[in-house]
Coordinates of C-alpha atoms and ligand atoms in Angstrom, one line a residue:
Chain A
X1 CA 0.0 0.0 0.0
X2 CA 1.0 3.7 -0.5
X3 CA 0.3 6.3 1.8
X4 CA 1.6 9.6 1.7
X5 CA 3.9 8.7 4.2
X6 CA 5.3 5.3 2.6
X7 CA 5.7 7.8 -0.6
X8 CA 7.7 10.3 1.2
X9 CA 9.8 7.9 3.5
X10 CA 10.1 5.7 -0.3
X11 CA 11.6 8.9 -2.5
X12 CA 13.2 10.3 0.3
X13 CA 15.8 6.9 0.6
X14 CA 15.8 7.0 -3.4
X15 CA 16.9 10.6 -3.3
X16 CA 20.0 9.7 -0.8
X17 CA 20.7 6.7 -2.8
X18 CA 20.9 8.6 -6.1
X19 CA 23.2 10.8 -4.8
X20 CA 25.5 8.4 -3.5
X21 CA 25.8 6.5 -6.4
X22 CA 25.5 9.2 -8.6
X23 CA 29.3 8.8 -9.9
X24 CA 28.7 4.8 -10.2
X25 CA 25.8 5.7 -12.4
X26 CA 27.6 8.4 -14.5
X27 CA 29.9 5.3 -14.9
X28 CA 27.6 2.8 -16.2
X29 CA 26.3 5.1 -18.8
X30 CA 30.0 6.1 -20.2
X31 CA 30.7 2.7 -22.3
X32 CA 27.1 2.4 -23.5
X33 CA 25.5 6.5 -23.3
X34 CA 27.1 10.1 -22.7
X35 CA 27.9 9.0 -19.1
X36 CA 25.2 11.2 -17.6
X37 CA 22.9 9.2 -16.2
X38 CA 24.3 10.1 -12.7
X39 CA 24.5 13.2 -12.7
X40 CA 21.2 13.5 -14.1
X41 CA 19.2 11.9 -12.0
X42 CA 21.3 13.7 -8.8
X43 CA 19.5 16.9 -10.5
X44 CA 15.9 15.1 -10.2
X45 CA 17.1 13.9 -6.6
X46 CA 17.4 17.3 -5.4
X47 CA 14.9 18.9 -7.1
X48 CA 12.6 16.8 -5.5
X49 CA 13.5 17.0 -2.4
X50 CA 13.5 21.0 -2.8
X51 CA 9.9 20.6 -3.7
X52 CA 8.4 18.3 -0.7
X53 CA 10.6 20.9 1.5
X54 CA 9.1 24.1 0.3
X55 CA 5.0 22.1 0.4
X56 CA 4.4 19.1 2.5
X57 CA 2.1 17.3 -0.2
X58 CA -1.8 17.1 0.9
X59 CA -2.1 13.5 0.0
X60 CA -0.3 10.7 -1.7
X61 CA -1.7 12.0 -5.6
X62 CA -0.3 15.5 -4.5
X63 CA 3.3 13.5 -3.7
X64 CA 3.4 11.6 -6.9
X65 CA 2.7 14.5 -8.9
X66 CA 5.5 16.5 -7.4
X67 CA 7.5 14.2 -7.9
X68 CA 7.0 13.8 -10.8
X69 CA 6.7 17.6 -12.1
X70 CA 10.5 17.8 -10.8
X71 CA 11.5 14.5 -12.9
X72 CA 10.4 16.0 -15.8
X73 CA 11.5 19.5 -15.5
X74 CA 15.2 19.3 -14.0
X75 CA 16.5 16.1 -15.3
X76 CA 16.6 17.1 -18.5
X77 CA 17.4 13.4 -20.5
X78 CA 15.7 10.3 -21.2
X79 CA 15.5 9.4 -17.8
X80 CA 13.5 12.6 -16.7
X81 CA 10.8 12.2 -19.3
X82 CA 10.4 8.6 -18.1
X83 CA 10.6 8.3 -14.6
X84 CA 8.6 11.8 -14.6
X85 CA 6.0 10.0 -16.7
X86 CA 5.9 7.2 -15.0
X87 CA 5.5 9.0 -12.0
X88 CA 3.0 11.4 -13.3
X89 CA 0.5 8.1 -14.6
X90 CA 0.6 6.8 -10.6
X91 CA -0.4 10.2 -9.8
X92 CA -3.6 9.7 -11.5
X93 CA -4.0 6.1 -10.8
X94 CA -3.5 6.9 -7.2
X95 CA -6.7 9.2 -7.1
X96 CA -8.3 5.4 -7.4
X97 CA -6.6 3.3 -5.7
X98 CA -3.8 2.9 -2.7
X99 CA -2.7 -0.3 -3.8
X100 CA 1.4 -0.5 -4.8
X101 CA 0.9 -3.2 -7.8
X102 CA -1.8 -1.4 -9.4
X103 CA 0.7 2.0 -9.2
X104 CA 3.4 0.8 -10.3
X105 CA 1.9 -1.1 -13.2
X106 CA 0.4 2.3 -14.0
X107 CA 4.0 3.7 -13.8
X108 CA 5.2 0.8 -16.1
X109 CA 2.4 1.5 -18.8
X110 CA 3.5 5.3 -18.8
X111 CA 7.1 4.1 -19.2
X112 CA 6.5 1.9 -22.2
X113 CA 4.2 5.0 -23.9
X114 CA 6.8 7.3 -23.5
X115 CA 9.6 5.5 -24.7
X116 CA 8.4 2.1 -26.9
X117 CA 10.2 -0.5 -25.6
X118 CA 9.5 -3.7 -24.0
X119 CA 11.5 -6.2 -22.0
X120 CA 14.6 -7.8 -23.4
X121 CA 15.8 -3.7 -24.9
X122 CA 18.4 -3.9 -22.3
X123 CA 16.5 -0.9 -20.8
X124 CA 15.0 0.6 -17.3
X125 CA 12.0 -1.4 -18.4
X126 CA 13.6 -4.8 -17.8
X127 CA 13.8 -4.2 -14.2
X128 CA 10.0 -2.6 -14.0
X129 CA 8.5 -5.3 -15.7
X130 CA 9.5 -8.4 -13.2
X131 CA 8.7 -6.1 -10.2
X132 CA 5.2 -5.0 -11.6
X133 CA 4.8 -8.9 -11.8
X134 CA 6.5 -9.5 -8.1
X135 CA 4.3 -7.3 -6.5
X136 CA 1.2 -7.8 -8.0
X137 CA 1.9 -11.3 -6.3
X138 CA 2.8 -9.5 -3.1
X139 CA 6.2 -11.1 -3.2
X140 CA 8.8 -8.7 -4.2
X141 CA 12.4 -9.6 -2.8
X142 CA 15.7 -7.7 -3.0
X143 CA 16.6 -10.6 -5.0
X144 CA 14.0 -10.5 -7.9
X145 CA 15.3 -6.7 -8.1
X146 CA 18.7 -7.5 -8.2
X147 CA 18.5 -10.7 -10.5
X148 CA 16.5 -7.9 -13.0
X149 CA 19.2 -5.5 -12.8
X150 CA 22.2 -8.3 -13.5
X151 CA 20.0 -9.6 -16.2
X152 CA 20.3 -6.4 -18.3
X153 CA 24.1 -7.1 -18.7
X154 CA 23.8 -9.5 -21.3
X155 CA 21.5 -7.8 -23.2
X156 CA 22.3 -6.4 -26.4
X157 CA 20.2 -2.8 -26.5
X158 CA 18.0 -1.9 -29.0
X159 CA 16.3 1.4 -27.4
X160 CA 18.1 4.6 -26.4
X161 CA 21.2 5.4 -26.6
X162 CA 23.3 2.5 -26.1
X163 CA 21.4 1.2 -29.2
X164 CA 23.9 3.3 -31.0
X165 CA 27.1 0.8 -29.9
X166 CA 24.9 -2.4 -31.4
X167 CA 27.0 -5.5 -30.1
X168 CA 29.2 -3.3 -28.1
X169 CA 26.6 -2.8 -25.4
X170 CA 26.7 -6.4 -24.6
X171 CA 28.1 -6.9 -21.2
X172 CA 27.6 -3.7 -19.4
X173 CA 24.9 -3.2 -16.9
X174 CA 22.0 -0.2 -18.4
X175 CA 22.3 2.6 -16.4
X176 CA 18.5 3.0 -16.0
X177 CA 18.0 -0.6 -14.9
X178 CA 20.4 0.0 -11.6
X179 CA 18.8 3.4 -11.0
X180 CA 15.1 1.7 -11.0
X181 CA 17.0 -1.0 -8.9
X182 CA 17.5 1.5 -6.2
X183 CA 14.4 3.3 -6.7
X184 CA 12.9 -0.9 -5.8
X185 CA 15.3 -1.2 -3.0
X186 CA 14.0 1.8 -1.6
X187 CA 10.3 0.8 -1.8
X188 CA 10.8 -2.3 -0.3
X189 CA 12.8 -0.6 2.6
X190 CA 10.1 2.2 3.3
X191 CA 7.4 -0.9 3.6
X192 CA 5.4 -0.1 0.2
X193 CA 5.9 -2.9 -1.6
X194 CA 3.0 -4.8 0.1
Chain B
X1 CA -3.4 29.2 -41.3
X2 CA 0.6 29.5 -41.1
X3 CA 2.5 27.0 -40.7
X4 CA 5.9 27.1 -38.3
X5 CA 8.8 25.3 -37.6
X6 CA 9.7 23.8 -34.1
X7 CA 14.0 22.7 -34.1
X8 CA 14.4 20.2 -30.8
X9 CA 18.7 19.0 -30.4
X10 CA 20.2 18.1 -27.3
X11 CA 23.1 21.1 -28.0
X12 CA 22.3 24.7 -28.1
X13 CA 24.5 25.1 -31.3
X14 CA 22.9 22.8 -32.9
X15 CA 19.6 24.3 -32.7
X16 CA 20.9 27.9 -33.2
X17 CA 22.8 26.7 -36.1
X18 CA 19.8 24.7 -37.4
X19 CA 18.1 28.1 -37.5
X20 CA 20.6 30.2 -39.3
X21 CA 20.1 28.0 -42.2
X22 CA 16.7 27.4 -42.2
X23 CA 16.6 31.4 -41.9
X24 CA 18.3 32.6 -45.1
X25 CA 16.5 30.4 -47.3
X26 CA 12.6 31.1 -45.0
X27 CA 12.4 34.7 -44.0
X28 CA 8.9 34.6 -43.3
X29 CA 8.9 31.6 -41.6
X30 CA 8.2 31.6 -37.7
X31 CA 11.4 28.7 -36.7
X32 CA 11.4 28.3 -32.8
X33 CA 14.3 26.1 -31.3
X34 CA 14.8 24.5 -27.9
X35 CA 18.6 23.3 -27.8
X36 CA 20.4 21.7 -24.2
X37 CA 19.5 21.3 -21.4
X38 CA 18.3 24.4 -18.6
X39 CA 21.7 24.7 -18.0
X40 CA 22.5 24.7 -21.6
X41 CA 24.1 21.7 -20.9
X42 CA 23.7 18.4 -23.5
X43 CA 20.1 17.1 -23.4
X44 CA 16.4 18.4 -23.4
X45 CA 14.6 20.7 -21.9
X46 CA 10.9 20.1 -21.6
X47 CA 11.1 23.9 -20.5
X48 CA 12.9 25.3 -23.5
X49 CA 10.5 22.8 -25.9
X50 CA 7.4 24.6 -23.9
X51 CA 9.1 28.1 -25.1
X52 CA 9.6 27.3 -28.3
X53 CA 5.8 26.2 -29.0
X54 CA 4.8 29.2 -27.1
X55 CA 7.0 31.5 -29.1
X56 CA 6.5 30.6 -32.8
X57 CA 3.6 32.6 -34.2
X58 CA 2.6 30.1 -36.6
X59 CA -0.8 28.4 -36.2
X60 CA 0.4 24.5 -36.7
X61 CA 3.9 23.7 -36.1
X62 CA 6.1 21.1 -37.6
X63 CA 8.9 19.7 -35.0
X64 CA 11.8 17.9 -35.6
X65 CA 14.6 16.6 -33.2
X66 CA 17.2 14.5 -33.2
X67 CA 17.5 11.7 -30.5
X68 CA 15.6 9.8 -28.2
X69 CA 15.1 11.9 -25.5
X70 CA 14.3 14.5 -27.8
X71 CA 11.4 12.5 -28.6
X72 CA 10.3 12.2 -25.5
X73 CA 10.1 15.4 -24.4
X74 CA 8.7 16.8 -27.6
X75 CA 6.0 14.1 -26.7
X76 CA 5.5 15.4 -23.3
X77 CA 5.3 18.9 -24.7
X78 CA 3.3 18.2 -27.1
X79 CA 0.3 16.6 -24.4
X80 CA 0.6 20.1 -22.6
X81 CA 0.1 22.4 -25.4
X82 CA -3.3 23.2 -26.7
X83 CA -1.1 24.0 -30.7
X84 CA -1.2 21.9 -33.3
X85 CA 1.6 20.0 -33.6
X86 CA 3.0 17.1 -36.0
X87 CA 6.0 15.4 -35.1
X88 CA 8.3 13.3 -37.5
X89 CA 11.0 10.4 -37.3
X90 CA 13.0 12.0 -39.8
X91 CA 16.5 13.3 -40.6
X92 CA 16.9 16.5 -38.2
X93 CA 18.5 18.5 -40.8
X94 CA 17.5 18.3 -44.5
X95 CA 13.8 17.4 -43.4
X96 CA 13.4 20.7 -41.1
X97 CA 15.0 22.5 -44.4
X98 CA 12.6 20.9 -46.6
X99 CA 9.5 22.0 -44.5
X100 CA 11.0 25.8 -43.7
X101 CA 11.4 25.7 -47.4
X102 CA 8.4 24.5 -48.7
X103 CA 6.5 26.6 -45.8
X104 CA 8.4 29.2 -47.4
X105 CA 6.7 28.1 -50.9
X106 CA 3.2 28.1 -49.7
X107 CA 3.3 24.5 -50.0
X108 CA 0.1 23.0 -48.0
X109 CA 0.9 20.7 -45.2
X110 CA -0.2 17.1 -47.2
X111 CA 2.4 18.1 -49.8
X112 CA 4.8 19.1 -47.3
X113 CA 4.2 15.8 -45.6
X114 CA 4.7 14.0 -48.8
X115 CA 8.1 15.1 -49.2
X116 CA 8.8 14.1 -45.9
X117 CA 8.3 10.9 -46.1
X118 CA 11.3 10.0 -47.6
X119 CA 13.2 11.2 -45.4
X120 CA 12.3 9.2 -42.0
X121 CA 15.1 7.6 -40.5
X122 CA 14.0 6.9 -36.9
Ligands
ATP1 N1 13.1 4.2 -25.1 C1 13.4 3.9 -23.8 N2 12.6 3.2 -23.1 C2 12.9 2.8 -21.8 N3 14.0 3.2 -21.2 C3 14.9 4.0 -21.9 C4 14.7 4.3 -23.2 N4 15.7 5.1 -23.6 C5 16.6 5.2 -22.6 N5 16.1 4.5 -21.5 C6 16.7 4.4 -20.2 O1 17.3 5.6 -19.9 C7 18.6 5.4 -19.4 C8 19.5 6.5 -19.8 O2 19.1 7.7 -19.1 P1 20.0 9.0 -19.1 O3 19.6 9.8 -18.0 O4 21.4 8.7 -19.3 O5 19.4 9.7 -20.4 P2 20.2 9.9 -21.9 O6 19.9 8.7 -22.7 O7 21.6 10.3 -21.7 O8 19.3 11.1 -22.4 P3 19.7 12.1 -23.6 O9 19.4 11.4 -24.8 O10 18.9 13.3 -23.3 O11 21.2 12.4 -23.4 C9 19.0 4.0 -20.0 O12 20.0 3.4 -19.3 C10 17.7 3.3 -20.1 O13 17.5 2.5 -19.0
MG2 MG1 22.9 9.3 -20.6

């Protein structure tokens, strides 16, 4: 379930996590993208949290959509109009329902809109997908996160910019799958995943 | 009703330098670009995309970018503005100077479509 207070104790951890491993993630994207991806995201991360600072959000639909609003404005990349999209589709889902599974598969739906792909693109999608499925079972583990995120390495990519490389992107962990890993790890820790 | 052109690339030259060309050869054109990030740094600006709808005086625009994320935001924008706006997969450069061109012309929009069908790469 998500209340507003699972939301904010959820983005809250995924905003400290982002900008510790902002350089890691900066990393990832340099073999495969423009080695950004860090550094991007950290820019989301703190926009965010300068949002929920200056406005405590009325209610959980209120949360999502700031959330959101600063994804898509400050991160300024692939990621931003995704994760803000997603972000922006649980908003409205969340005027329905409280329940995690139905929101994030909302989230996933807005993902796949916005950017076409669908699992096996060696993209942020092949870690959304197994979760939406993991929690609409109510059993999502750190270990069905992590075995998506190391799945992504073999992958050859087909969507975004590490479609560029072709075969050369074989081998590398996506950038956007070990950011949504975090963002899961995060969930799970704040108690939302149920 | 005018027709405009919108110039999405994830670097400000680019954009700027898109324009220049499409300028000399489509006075009358309205050509609005968003190039970079806020920061003007490499990427896209859903802000600077919202500016450059808001800013051409044409009544339809026709937008072209040049990478993914481009795309994205263009397609974000795009949901948020109440313009008419076409968007097309097709080769940044020579397709936005075929359109500021043709605009140029008086060419009406199927035609203009027409000869940008050839030219979708993406
Ligand atoms: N079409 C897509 N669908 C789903 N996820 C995508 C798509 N394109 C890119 N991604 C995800 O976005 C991540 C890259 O995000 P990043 O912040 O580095 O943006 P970027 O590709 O550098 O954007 P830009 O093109 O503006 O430079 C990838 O690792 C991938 O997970
Ligand atoms: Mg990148």
């Amino acid at each position: 379930m998500l209340t507003t207070d699972i939301i904010l104790t959820w983005i809250h951890d995924f905003d400290k996590k982002i900008s510790e491993k902002k350089d890691y993630l900066s990393e990832l994207d340099t073999p495969i993208g423009d080695g950004d991806h860090g550094n991007n995201l950290a820019r989301g991360a703190e926009a965010i949290e300068a949002a929920l600072n200056k406005e405590t959000p009325a209610d959980a639909t209120a949360a999502l959509r700031a959330i959101a609003m600063a994804l898509v404005s400050k991160v300024g990349g692939a990621s931003g109009a995704l994760y803000g999209t997603a972000f922006l589709e649980m908003a409205k889902t969340s005027r329905d329902t409280t329940k995690t599974a139905d929101l994030l598969a909302a989230g996933l739906a807005g993902l796949q809109k916005r950017g076409g792909a669908t699992t096996g693109e060696k993209t942020m999608i092949d870690v959304w997908a197994p979760v939406v499925t993991a929690t609409k079972g109510g059993q999502l583990t750190q270990k069905i996160i992590d075995d998506a995120v190391a799945a992504t390495k073999p992958m050859r990519a087909t969507k975004g910019r590490a479609s560029y490389v072709g075969d050369s992107s074989i081998g590398h962990l996506d950038p956007g799958a070990v950011s949504s890993g975090y963002l899961f790890t995060s969930l799970l820790e704040a108690g939302g995943a149920k | 009703m005018s027709l405009g052109v919108v110039v999405v690339s994830h670097v400000p030259d680019i954009a700027a330098g898109i324009k220049t060309l499409l300028t000399q050869i489509a006075a009358d054109v309205s050509i609005t670009i968003a190039g970079g990030t806020d920061d003007d740094e490499v990427g896209t600006s859903i802000n600077k995309i919202q500016r450059a709808f808001t800013e051409n005086t044409a009544d339809e625009l026709l937008a072209f970018y040049d990478l993914g994320s481009a795309k994205m935001n263009l397609e974000m924008a795009m949901d948020l503005s109440d313009k008419t706006i076409h968007l097309y997969n097709t080769a940044l450069i020579e397709s936005a100077y075929t359109a500021a061109a043709l605009i140029q012309a008086g060419t009406d929009l199927a035609e203009i479509e027409a000869q940008l069908a050839p030219l979708k790469i993406k």
